[in-house]
GROMACS .gro file of C-alpha atoms in nm:
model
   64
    1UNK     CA    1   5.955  17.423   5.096
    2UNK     CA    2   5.818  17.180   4.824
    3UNK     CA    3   5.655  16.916   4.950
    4UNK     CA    4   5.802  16.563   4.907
    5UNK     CA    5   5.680  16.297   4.644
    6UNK     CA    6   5.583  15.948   4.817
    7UNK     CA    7   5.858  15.813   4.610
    8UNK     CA    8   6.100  16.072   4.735
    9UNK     CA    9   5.959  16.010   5.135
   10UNK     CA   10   6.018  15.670   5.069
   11UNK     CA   11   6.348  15.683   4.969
   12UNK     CA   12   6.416  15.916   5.246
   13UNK     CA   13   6.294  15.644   5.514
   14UNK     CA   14   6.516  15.371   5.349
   15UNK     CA   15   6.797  15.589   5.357
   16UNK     CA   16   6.759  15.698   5.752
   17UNK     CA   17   6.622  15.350   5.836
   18UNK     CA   18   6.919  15.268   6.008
   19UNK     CA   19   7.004  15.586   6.195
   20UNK     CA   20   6.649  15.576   6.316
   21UNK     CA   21   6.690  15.203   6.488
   22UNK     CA   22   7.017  15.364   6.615
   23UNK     CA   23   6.878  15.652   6.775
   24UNK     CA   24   6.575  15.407   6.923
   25UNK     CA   25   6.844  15.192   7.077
   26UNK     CA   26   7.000  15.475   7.203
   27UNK     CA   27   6.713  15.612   7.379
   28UNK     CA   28   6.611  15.328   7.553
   29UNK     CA   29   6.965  15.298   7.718
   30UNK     CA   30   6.923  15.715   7.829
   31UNK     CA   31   6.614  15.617   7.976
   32UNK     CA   32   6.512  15.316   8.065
   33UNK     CA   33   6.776  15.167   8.329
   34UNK     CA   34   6.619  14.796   8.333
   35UNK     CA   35   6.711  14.827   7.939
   36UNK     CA   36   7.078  14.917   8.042
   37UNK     CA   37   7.059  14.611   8.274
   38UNK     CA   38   6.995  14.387   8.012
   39UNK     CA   39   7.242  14.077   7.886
   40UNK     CA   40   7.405  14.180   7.539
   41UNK     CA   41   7.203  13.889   7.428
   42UNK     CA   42   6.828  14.037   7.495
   43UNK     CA   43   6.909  14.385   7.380
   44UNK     CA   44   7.064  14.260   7.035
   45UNK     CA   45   6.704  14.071   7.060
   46UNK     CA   46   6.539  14.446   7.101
   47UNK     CA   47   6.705  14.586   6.842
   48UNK     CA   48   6.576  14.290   6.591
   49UNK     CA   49   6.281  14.430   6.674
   50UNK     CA   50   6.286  14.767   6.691
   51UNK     CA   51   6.432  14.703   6.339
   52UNK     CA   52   6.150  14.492   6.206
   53UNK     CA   53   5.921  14.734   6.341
   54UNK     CA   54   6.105  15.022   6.110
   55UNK     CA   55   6.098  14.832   5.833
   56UNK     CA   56   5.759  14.704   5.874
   57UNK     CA   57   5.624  15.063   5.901
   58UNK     CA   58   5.814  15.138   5.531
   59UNK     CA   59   5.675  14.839   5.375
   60UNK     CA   60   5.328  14.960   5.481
   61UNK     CA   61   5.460  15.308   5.407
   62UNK     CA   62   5.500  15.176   5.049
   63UNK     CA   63   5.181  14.955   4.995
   64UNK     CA   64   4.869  14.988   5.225
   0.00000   0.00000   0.00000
């Protein structure tokens, strides 16, 4: 298998950036009951977040 050019890895985490806050929500309601417990309200507010955090991590991805 080639290996991937930043460019192309970069593209690739824009692309699955939001499957990958999906899947983090999604795991934190499989395992974390006092997540499940939460109001609507303050897991929206998680998934801000967990969102920023993803896209945080590409920008830095992109320029150190």
């Amino acid at each position: 298998m080639a290996e991937r050019t930043k460019a192309q890895t970069l593209a690739w985490l824009r692309t699955l950036s939001g499957e990958l806050a999906t899947t983090t929500l999604k795991r934190l309601d499989e395992t974390l009951p006092w997540y499940r417990e939460m109001p609507p309200g303050r897991r929206s507010a998680v998934g801000l977040v967990a969102q920023a955090g993803i896209t945080s991590f590409i920008s830095w991805y992109d320029d150190p």
